[in-house]
Tab-separated table of C-alpha atoms in Angstrom:
chain	number	residue	atom	x	y	z
A	1	GLN	CA	-80.054	-11.873	-26.848
A	2	VAL	CA	-78.307	-10.026	-24.014
A	3	GLN	CA	-80.485	-7.349	-22.222
A	4	LEU	CA	-80.159	-5.306	-19.190
A	5	VAL	CA	-83.455	-3.324	-18.663
A	6	GLU	CA	-83.623	-0.495	-16.182
A	7	PRO	CA	-87.228	0.508	-15.472
A	8	GLY	CA	-86.369	2.701	-12.495
A	9	GLY	CA	-85.293	6.342	-12.165
A	10	GLY	CA	-87.340	9.431	-11.768
A	11	LEU	CA	-87.620	12.740	-9.861
A	12	VAL	CA	-86.986	12.858	-6.167
A	13	GLN	CA	-86.642	15.660	-3.656
A	14	PRO	CA	-83.405	16.322	-1.817
A	15	GLY	CA	-83.277	13.961	1.219
A	16	GLY	CA	-85.506	11.457	-0.416
A	17	SER	CA	-85.011	7.841	-1.445
A	18	LEU	CA	-85.151	5.831	-4.669
A	19	ARG	CA	-84.619	2.285	-5.674
A	20	LEU	CA	-83.218	1.382	-9.120
A	21	SER	CA	-83.520	-2.052	-10.587
A	22	CYS	CA	-81.860	-3.795	-13.522
A	23	ALA	CA	-83.353	-6.981	-14.995
A	24	ALA	CA	-80.878	-9.154	-16.903
A	25	SER	CA	-81.446	-11.794	-19.608
A	26	GLY	CA	-79.439	-13.518	-22.252
A	27	PHE	CA	-76.295	-14.313	-20.214
A	28	THR	CA	-75.399	-16.051	-17.033
A	29	PHE	CA	-76.173	-13.184	-14.574
A	30	SER	CA	-75.174	-15.232	-11.579
A	31	SER	CA	-71.602	-15.576	-12.856
A	32	ASN	CA	-70.808	-11.872	-13.222
A	33	TRP	CA	-69.704	-8.990	-11.054
A	34	MET	CA	-72.291	-6.208	-11.480
A	35	TYR	CA	-71.774	-2.493	-11.358
A	36	TRP	CA	-73.776	0.675	-11.088
A	37	VAL	CA	-72.081	3.236	-13.222
A	38	ARG	CA	-73.125	6.859	-13.380
A	39	GLN	CA	-72.736	9.855	-15.579
A	40	ALA	CA	-73.462	13.271	-14.088
A	41	PRO	CA	-74.114	16.284	-16.260
A	42	GLY	CA	-70.804	17.378	-17.831
A	43	LYS	CA	-68.879	14.439	-16.306
A	44	GLY	CA	-67.554	11.109	-17.548
A	45	LEU	CA	-68.614	7.639	-16.582
A	46	GLU	CA	-67.706	6.561	-13.079
A	47	TRP	CA	-68.593	3.465	-11.108
A	48	GLY	CA	-70.208	4.045	-7.804
A	49	SER	CA	-70.776	0.488	-6.457
A	50	ARG	CA	-70.169	-3.072	-7.352
A	51	ILE	CA	-71.103	-6.565	-6.153
A	52	ASN	CA	-69.651	-9.987	-6.795
A	53	ALA	CA	-71.431	-12.875	-8.448
A	54	ALA	CA	-72.755	-14.492	-5.328
A	55	GLY	CA	-73.692	-11.152	-3.759
A	56	GLY	CA	-71.558	-11.500	-0.575
A	57	ILE	CA	-68.963	-8.917	-1.406
A	58	THR	CA	-69.669	-5.284	-2.236
A	59	TYR	CA	-67.550	-2.166	-2.772
A	60	TYR	CA	-68.470	1.432	-2.879
A	61	LYS	CA	-66.912	4.709	-3.814
A	62	ASP	CA	-66.447	7.016	-0.849
A	63	SER	CA	-69.080	9.400	-2.302
A	64	VAL	CA	-71.850	6.946	-1.845
A	65	LYS	CA	-70.625	4.741	0.994
A	66	GLY	CA	-73.239	4.603	3.726
A	67	ARG	CA	-75.835	6.162	1.472
A	68	PHE	CA	-76.328	3.711	-1.368
A	69	THR	CA	-76.766	-0.072	-1.074
A	70	ILE	CA	-76.178	-2.417	-3.963
A	71	SER	CA	-77.798	-5.871	-3.914
A	72	ARG	CA	-78.856	-8.597	-6.242
A	73	ASP	CA	-81.305	-11.435	-6.445
A	74	ASN	CA	-79.744	-14.108	-8.647
A	75	ALA	CA	-83.011	-16.087	-8.677
A	76	LYS	CA	-84.732	-13.240	-10.430
A	77	ASN	CA	-81.676	-12.168	-12.427
A	78	THR	CA	-82.076	-8.652	-11.028
A	79	LEU	CA	-79.626	-6.046	-9.696
A	80	TYR	CA	-80.778	-3.261	-7.294
A	81	LEU	CA	-79.546	0.033	-6.100
A	82	GLN	CA	-81.152	1.518	-2.906
A	83	MET	CA	-80.431	5.213	-2.743
A	84	THR	CA	-81.089	7.245	0.355
A	85	SER	CA	-80.544	10.806	1.572
A	86	LEU	CA	-80.262	11.924	-2.055
A	87	LYS	CA	-78.633	15.218	-2.872
A	88	PRO	CA	-78.556	17.243	-6.052
A	89	GLU	CA	-75.015	16.142	-6.746
A	90	HIS	CA	-76.351	12.531	-7.034
A	91	ALA	CA	-78.321	13.509	-10.163
A	92	ALA	CA	-77.083	11.500	-13.090
A	93	VAL	CA	-77.830	8.850	-15.625
A	94	TYR	CA	-77.322	5.508	-13.873
A	95	TYR	CA	-76.342	2.391	-15.813
A	96	CYS	CA	-76.115	-1.229	-14.687
A	97	ALA	CA	-73.322	-3.045	-16.211
A	98	ALA	CA	-71.612	-6.491	-16.050
A	99	LYS	CA	-67.898	-7.236	-16.012
A	100	ARG	CA	-66.291	-10.513	-16.944
A	101	PRO	CA	-62.688	-11.713	-17.075
A	102	TYR	CA	-60.843	-11.942	-20.405
A	103	TYR	CA	-58.007	-14.311	-21.206
A	104	GLY	CA	-55.255	-14.436	-23.830
A	105	ALA	CA	-52.955	-17.122	-25.031
A	106	SER	CA	-52.311	-19.988	-22.625
A	107	SER	CA	-55.219	-18.759	-20.479
A	108	TYR	CA	-53.215	-15.600	-19.382
A	109	TYR	CA	-55.556	-13.344	-17.384
A	110	LEU	CA	-55.928	-10.074	-19.226
A	111	GLY	CA	-58.246	-8.401	-16.776
A	112	ASP	CA	-61.945	-7.717	-16.249
A	113	GLN	CA	-63.811	-5.520	-18.661
A	114	TYR	CA	-67.409	-4.275	-19.012
A	115	ALA	CA	-69.178	-6.665	-21.275
A	116	TYR	CA	-72.923	-5.739	-21.069
A	117	TRP	CA	-74.759	-2.442	-20.373
A	118	GLY	CA	-78.167	-1.327	-19.525
A	119	GLN	CA	-79.798	1.542	-21.383
A	120	GLY	CA	-79.472	3.882	-18.449
A	121	THR	CA	-82.015	5.647	-16.275
A	122	GLN	CA	-82.157	9.278	-15.437
A	123	VAL	CA	-82.209	10.253	-11.661
A	124	THR	CA	-83.109	13.821	-11.022
A	125	VAL	CA	-82.838	15.314	-7.519
A	126	SER	CA	-84.632	18.651	-7.235
A	127	SER	CA	-87.163	20.580	-5.095
C-alpha cells in the first residue's frame, strides 16, 4: 500500500530553521520526481521545490530559492526539505508528493501528474 508519511512540522520563530521529512513506501520511490507542495492560509496549492529521481537536479520557486533545500536519500526512501531563515509568510501546510509520467495510445506521452501525496504537516512561524 502506498504511503508518504510526514512526521515533521511544528512551531518555529521567525529567522529559525526546520527540517521536514517524508518517508515513502509501497512504490518505487527512486523512480519518481518528488515535490514539496504547500498551502498557505487562504491560498491554493503551490509547489515550492522539486527534485529528480536520482537527486542530481533540483528546481525552486523564486520565493524559496536560496532559503530552502530539497534533497532525498533513495537508500532510505526518504525526501527532505531543509528550511532556513523562516518568515511568517512561509507558514503553511506542507505536502510531499510524487509525480509520474502518463501515456496514452501508442505510448504517446500525456504529461506528468501527481500520483501520490503525503498527509501534510503544519509549519507555523510565529514569535
